[in-house]
mmCIF file of C-alpha atoms in Angstrom:
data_model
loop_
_atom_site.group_PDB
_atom_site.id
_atom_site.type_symbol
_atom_site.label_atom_id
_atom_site.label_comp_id
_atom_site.label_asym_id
_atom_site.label_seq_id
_atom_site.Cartn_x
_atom_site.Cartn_y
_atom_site.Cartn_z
ATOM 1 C CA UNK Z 1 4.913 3.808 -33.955
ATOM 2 C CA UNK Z 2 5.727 3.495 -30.120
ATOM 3 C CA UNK Z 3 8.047 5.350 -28.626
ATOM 4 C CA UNK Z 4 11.542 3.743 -27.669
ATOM 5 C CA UNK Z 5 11.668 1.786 -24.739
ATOM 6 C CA UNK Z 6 13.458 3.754 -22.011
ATOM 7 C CA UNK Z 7 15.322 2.343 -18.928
ATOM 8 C CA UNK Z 8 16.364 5.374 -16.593
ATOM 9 C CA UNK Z 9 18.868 4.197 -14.273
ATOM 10 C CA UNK Z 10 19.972 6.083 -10.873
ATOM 11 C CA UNK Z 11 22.251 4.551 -8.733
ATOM 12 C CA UNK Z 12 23.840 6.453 -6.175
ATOM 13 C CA UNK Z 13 25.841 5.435 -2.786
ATOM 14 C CA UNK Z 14 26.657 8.487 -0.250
ATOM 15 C CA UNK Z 15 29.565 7.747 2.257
ATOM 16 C CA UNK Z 16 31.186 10.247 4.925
ATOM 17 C CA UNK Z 17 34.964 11.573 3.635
ATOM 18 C CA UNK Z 18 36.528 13.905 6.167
ATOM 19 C CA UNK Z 19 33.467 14.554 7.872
ATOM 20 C CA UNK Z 20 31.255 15.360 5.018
ATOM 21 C CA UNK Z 21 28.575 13.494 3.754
ATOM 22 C CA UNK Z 22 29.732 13.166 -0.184
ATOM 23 C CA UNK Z 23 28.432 11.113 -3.493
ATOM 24 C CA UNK Z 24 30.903 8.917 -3.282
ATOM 25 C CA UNK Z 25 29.079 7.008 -6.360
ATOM 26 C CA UNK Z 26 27.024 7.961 -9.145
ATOM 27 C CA UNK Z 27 25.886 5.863 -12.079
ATOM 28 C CA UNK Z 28 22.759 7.771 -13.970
ATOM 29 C CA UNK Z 29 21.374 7.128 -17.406
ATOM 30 C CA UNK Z 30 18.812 8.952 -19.347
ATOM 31 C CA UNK Z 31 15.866 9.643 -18.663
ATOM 32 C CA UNK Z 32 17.016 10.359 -14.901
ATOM 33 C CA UNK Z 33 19.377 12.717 -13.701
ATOM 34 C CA UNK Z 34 20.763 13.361 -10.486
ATOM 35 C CA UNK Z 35 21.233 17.132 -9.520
ATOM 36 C CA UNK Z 36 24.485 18.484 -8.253
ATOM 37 C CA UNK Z 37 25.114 17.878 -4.421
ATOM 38 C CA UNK Z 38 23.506 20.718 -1.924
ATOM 39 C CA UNK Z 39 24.550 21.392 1.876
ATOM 40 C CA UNK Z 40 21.948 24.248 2.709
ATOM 41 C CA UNK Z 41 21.948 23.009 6.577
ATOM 42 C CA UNK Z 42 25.330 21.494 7.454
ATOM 43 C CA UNK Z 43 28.026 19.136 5.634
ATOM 44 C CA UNK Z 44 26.801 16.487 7.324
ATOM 45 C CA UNK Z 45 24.063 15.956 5.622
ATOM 46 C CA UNK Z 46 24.167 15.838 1.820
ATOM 47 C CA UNK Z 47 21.372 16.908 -0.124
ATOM 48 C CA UNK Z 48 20.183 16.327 -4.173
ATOM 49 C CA UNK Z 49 17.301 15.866 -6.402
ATOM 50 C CA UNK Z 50 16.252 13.148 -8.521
ATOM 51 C CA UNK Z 51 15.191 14.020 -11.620
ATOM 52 C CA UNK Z 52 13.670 13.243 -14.999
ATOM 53 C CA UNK Z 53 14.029 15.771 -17.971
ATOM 54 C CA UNK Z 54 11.394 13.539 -20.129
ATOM 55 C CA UNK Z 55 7.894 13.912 -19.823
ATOM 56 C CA UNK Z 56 7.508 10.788 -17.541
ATOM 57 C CA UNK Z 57 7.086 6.995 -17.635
ATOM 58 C CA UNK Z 58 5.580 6.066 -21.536
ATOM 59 C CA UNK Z 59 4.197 2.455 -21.681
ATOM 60 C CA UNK Z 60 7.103 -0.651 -21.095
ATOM 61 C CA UNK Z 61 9.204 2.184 -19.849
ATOM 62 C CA UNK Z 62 11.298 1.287 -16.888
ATOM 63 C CA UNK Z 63 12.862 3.301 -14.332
ATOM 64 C CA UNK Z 64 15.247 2.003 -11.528
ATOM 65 C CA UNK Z 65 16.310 3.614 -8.266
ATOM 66 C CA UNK Z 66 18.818 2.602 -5.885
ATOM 67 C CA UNK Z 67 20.348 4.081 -2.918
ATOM 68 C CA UNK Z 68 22.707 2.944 -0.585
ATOM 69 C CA UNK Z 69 23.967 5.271 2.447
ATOM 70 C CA UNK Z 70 27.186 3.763 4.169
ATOM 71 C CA UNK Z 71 27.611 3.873 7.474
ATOM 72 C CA UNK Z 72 27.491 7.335 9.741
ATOM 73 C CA UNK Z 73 26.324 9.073 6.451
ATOM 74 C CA UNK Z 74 23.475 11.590 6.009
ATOM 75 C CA UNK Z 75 21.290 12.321 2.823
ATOM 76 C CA UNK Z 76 18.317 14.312 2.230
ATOM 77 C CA UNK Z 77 16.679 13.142 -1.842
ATOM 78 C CA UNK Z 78 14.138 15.204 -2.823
ATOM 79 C CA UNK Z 79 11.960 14.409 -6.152
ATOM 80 C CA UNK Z 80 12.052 17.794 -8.733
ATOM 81 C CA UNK Z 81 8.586 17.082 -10.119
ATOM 82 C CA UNK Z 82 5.676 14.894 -10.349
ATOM 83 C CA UNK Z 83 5.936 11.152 -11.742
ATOM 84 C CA UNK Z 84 3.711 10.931 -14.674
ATOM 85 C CA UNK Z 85 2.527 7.794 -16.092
ATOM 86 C CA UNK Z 86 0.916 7.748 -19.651
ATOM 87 C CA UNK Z 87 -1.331 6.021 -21.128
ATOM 88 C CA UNK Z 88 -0.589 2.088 -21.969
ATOM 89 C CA UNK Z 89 -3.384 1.328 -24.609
ATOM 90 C CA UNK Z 90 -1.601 -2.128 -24.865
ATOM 91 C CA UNK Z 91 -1.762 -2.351 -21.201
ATOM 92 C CA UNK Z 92 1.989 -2.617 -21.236
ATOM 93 C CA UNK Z 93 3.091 -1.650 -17.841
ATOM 94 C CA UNK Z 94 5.274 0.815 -16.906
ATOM 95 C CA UNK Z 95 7.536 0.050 -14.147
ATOM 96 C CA UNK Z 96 9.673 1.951 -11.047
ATOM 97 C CA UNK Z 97 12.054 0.034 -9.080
ATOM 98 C CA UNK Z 98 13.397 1.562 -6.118
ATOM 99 C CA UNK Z 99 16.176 0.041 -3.374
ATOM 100 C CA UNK Z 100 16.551 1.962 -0.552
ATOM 101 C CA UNK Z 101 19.911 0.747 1.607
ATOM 102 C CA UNK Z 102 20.780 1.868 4.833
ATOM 103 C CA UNK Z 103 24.155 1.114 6.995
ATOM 104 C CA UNK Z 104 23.951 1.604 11.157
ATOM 105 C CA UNK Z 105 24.588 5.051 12.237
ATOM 106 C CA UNK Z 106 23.510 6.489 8.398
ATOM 107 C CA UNK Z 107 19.509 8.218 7.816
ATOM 108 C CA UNK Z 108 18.230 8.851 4.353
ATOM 109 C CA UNK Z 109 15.137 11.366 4.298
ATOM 110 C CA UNK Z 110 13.659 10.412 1.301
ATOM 111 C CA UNK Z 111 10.872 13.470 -0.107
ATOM 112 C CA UNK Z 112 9.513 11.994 -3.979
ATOM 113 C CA UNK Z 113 7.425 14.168 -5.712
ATOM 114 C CA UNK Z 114 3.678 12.526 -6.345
ATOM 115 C CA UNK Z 115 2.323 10.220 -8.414
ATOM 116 C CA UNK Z 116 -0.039 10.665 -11.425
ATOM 117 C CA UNK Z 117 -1.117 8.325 -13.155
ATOM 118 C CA UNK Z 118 -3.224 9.069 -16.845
ATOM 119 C CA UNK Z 119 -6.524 7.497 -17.962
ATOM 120 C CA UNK Z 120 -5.388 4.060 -19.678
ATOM 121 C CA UNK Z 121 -2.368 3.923 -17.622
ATOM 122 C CA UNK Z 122 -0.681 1.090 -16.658
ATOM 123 C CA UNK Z 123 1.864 1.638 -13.392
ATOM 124 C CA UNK Z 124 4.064 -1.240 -11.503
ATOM 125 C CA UNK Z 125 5.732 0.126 -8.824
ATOM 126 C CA UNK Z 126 7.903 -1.884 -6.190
ATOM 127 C CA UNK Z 127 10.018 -0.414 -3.238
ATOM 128 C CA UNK Z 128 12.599 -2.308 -0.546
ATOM 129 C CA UNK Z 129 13.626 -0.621 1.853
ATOM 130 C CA UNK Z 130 16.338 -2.308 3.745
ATOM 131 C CA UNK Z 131 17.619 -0.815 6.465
ATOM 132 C CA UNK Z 132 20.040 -1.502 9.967
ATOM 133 C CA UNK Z 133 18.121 -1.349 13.309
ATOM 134 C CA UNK Z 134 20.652 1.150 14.135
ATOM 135 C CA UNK Z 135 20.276 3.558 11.085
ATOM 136 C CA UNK Z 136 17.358 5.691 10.243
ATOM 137 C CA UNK Z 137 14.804 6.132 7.459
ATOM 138 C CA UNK Z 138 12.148 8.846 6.638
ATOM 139 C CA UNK Z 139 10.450 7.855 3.122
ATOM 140 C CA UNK Z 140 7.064 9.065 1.845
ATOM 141 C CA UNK Z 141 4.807 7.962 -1.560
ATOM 142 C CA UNK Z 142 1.478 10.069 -2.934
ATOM 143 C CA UNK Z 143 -0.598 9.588 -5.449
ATOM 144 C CA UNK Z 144 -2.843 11.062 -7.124
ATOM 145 C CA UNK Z 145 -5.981 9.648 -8.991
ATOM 146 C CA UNK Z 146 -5.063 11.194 -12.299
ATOM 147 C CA UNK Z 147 -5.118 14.542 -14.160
ATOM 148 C CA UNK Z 148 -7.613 16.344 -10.901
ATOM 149 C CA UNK Z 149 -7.412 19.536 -13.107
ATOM 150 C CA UNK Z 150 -9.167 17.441 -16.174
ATOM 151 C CA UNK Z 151 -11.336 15.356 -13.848
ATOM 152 C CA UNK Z 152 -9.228 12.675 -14.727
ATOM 153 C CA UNK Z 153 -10.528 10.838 -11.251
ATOM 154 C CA UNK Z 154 -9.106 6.707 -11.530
ATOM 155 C CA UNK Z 155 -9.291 6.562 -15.346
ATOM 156 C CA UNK Z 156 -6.563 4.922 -15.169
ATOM 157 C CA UNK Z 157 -5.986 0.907 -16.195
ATOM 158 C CA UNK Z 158 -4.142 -0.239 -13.452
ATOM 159 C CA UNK Z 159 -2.067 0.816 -10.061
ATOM 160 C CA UNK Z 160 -0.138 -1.959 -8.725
ATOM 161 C CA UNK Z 161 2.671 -0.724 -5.611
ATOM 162 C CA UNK Z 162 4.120 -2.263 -3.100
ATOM 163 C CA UNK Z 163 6.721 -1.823 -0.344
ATOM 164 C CA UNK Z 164 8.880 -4.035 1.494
ATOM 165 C CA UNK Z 165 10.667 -3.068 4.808
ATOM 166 C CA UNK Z 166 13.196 -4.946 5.838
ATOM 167 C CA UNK Z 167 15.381 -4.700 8.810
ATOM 168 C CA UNK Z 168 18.806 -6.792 9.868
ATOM 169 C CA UNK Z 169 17.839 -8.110 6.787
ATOM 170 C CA UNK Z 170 14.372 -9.580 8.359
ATOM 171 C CA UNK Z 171 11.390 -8.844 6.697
ATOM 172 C CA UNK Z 172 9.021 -6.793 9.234
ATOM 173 C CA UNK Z 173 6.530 -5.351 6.816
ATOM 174 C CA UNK Z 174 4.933 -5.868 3.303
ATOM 175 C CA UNK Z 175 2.889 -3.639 1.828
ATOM 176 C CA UNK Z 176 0.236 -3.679 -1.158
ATOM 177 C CA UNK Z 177 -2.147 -1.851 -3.018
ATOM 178 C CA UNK Z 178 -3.861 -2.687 -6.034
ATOM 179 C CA UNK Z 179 -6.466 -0.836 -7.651
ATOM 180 C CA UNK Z 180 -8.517 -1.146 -11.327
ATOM 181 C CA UNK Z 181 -10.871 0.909 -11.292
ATOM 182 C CA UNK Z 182 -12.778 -0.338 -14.240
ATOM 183 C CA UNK Z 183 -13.742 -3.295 -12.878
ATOM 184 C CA UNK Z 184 -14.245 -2.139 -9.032
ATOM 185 C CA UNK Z 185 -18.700 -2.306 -9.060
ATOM 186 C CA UNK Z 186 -20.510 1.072 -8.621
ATOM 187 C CA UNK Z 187 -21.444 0.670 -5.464
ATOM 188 C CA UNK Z 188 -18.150 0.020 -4.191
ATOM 189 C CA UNK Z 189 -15.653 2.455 -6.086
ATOM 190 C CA UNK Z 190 -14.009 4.057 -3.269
ATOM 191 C CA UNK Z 191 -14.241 8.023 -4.726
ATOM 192 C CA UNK Z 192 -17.977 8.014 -4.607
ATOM 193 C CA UNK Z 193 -18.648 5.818 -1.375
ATOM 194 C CA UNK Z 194 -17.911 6.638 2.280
ATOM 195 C CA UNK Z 195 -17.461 3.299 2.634
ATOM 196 C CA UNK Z 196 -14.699 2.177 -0.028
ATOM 197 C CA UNK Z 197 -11.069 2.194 0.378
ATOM 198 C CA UNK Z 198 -9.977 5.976 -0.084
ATOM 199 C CA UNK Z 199 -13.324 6.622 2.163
ATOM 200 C CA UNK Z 200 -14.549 9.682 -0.678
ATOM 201 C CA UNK Z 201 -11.030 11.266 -0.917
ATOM 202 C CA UNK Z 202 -9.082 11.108 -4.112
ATOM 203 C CA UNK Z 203 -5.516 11.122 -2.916
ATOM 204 C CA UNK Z 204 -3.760 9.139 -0.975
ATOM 205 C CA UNK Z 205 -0.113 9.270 0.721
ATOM 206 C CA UNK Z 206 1.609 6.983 3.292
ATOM 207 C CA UNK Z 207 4.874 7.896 5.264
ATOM 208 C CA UNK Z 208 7.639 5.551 6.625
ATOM 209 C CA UNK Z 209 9.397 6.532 9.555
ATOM 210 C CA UNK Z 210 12.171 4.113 10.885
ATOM 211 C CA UNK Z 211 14.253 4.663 13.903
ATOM 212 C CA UNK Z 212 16.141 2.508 16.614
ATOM 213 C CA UNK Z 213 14.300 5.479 19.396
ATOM 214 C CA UNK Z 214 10.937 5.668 17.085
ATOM 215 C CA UNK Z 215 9.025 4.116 20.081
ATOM 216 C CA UNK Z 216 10.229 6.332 22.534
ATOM 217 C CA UNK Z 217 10.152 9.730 20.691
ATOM 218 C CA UNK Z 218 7.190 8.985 18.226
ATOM 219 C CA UNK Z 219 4.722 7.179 20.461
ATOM 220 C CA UNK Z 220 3.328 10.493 21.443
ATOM 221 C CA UNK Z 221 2.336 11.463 17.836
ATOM 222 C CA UNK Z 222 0.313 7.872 17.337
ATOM 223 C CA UNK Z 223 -1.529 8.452 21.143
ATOM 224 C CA UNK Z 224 -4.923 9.715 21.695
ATOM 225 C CA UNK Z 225 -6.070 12.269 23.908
ATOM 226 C CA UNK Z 226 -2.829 12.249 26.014
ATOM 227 C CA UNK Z 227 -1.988 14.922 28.325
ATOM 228 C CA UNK Z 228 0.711 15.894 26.106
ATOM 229 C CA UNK Z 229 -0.384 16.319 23.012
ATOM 230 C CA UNK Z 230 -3.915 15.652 22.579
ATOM 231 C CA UNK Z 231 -5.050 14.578 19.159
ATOM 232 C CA UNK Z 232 -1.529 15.489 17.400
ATOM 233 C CA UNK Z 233 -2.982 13.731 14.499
ATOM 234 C CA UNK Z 234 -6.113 15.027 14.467
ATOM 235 C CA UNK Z 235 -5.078 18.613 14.737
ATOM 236 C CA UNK Z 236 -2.693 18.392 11.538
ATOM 237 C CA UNK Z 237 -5.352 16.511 9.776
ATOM 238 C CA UNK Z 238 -8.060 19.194 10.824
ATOM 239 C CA UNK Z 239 -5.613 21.900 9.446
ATOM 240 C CA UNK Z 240 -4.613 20.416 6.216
ATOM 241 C CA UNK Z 241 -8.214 18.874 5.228
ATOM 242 C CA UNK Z 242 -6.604 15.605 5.494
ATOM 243 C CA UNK Z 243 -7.754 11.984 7.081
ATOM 244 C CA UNK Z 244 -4.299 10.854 8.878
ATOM 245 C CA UNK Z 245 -3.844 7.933 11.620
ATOM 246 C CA UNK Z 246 -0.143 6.095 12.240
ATOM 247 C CA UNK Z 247 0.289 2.944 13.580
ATOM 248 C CA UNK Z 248 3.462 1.495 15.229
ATOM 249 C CA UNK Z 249 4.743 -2.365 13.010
ATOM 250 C CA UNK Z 250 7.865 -2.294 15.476
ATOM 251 C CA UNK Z 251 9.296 -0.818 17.903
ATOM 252 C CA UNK Z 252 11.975 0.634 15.172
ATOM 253 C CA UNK Z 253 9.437 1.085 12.481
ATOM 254 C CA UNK Z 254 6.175 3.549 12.318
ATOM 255 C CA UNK Z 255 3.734 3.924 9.373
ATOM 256 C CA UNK Z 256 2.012 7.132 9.093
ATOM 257 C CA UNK Z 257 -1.479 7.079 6.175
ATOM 258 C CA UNK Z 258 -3.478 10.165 4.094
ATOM 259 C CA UNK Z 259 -6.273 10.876 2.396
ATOM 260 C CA UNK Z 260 -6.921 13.743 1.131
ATOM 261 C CA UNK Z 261 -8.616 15.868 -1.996
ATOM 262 C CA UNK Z 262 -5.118 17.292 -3.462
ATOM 263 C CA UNK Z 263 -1.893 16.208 -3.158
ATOM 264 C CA UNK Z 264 -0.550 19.794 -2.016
ATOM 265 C CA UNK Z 265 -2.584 19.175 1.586
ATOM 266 C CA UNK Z 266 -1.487 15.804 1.860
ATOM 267 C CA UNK Z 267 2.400 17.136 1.134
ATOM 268 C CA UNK Z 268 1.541 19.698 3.579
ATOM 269 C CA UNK Z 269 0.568 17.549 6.487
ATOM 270 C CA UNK Z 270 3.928 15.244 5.892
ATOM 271 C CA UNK Z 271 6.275 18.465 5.587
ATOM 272 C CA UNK Z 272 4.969 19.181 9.168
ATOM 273 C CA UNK Z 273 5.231 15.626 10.312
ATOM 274 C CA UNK Z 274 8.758 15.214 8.809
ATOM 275 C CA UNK Z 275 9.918 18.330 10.776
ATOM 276 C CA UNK Z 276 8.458 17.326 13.714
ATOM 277 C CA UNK Z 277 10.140 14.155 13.368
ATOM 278 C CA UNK Z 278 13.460 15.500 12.599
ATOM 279 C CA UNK Z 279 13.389 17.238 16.205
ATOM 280 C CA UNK Z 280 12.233 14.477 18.153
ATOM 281 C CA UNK Z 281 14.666 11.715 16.066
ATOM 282 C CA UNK Z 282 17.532 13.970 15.364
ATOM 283 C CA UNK Z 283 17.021 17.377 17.739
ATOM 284 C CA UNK Z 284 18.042 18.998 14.076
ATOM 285 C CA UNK Z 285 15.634 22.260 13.000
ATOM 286 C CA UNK Z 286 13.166 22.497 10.553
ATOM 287 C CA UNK Z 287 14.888 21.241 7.089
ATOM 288 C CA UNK Z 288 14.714 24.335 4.231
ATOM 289 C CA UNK Z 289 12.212 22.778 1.804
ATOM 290 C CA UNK Z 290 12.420 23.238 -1.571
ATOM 291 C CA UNK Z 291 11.304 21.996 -4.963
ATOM 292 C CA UNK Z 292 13.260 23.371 -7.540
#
């Protein structure tokens, strides 16, 4: 007998209220929580974890995410622990929905935990991001290629994700992967060819950075060999055992891409990217990470 369908619901809105950045709105249902509200830097910014007490997303489970952060307000969302996707021997997807909604003058920092998808797994995932020119948005995605620990390496069904960025309500940028492995030829499944998508690495992240000054204080970090900072990319991706490059979509809007062999180094790399970014964007120190 299958399980009970399950449709977790988070939707949260974070406004300023005498200065502080507050939840101003909460709706949650089982199997996501949201965590109590954290200030561990200032009350300006507002910070909480998204969570999910159940073992993760069954088969024709869905869960939705939206956020919307008013105008002038700050939030820092955090994931508690990996996404999990089981197996879907009926090939019934499961499904994660997220809005992201940002007013001018408000940033979101947006930290999920990664992705794992099981052998037989079935995963739809779709993410808008809509956002003003004047407001800010940091938002990362990783996944992994399975269980690593059980050489679980793309046993899974089906990954289908895709992210839309959207800004003044104009579509700049749409993004999409799709990957079954079982029916990807020998000779071209990426994990064992140098020459297939993922380029022999396992893992994969990408990081969103939007920001009405991104052009002007992140060009730098997407520059070669500059006087500067000479290979900024290369030197993170040398430390961290990563393959990283960025690219520039607008001048408001930067994209940021990983590979790597474990999702801790690719994490690693974009924890030292985000603070980076944080004092060039914001001229705010390094943000106390934490998981749980």
């Amino acid at each position: 007998m299958l399980a009970k369908l399950k449709q977790g619901i988070v939707q949260a809105e974070v406004a300023v209220i005498n200065g502080c950045s507050v939840l101003s709105s909460l709706r949650q249902r089982m199997p996501l929580r949201v965590s109590s509200p954290l200030y561990p830097v200032s009350e300006q910014t507002v910070s909480f974890f998204i969570m999910n007490p159940a073992a993760g997303l069954l088969q024709g489970d869905q869960h939705s995410i939206y956020v919307r952060v008013k105008e002038n307000a700050q939030a820092v969302i955090m994931g508690q622990g990996a996404t999990k996707v089981f197996r879907s021997p009926e090939r019934n997807f499961s499904k994660q929905f997220t809005t992201i909604c940002v007013e001018a003058g408000a940033r979101l920092e947006y930290m999920p935990e990664v992705i794992i998808p099981f052998a037989e797994s079935c995963l739809l995932s779709r993410t808008n991001i809509l956002v003003s020119s004047q407001a800010s948005v940091l938002f990362w995605e990783i996944n992994a290629p399975g269980r690593s620990a059980r050489q679980e390496l793309f046993a899974y069904s089906k990954l289908d994700q895709q992210t839309n960025i959207y800004i003044d309500r104009e579509l700049i940028f749409s993004d999409r992967f799709v990957l079954e492995p079982s029916i990807v030829p020998t000779e071209l499944q990426s994990w064992n060819n140098h020459l297939g998508l993922v380029h022999d690495y396992t893992h994969t992240g990408t990081f969103w950075v939007i920001n009405p000054n991104a052009e002007q204080e992140l060009g730098y970090v997407v520059q070669r060999n500059t006087e500067a900072e000479e290979g900024y990319l290369e030197k993170i991706a040398n430390k961290y055992g990563v393959l990283l490059a960025g690219t520039k979509l607008t001048k408001e809007a930067y994209c940021f891409r990983a590979l790597g062999r474990n999702a801790d180094n690719i994490q690693e790399a974009f924890k030292e990217l985000w603070q980076i970014f944080r004092k060039r964007l914001f001229n705010q120190t390094a943000w106390p990470w934490r998981k749980y």
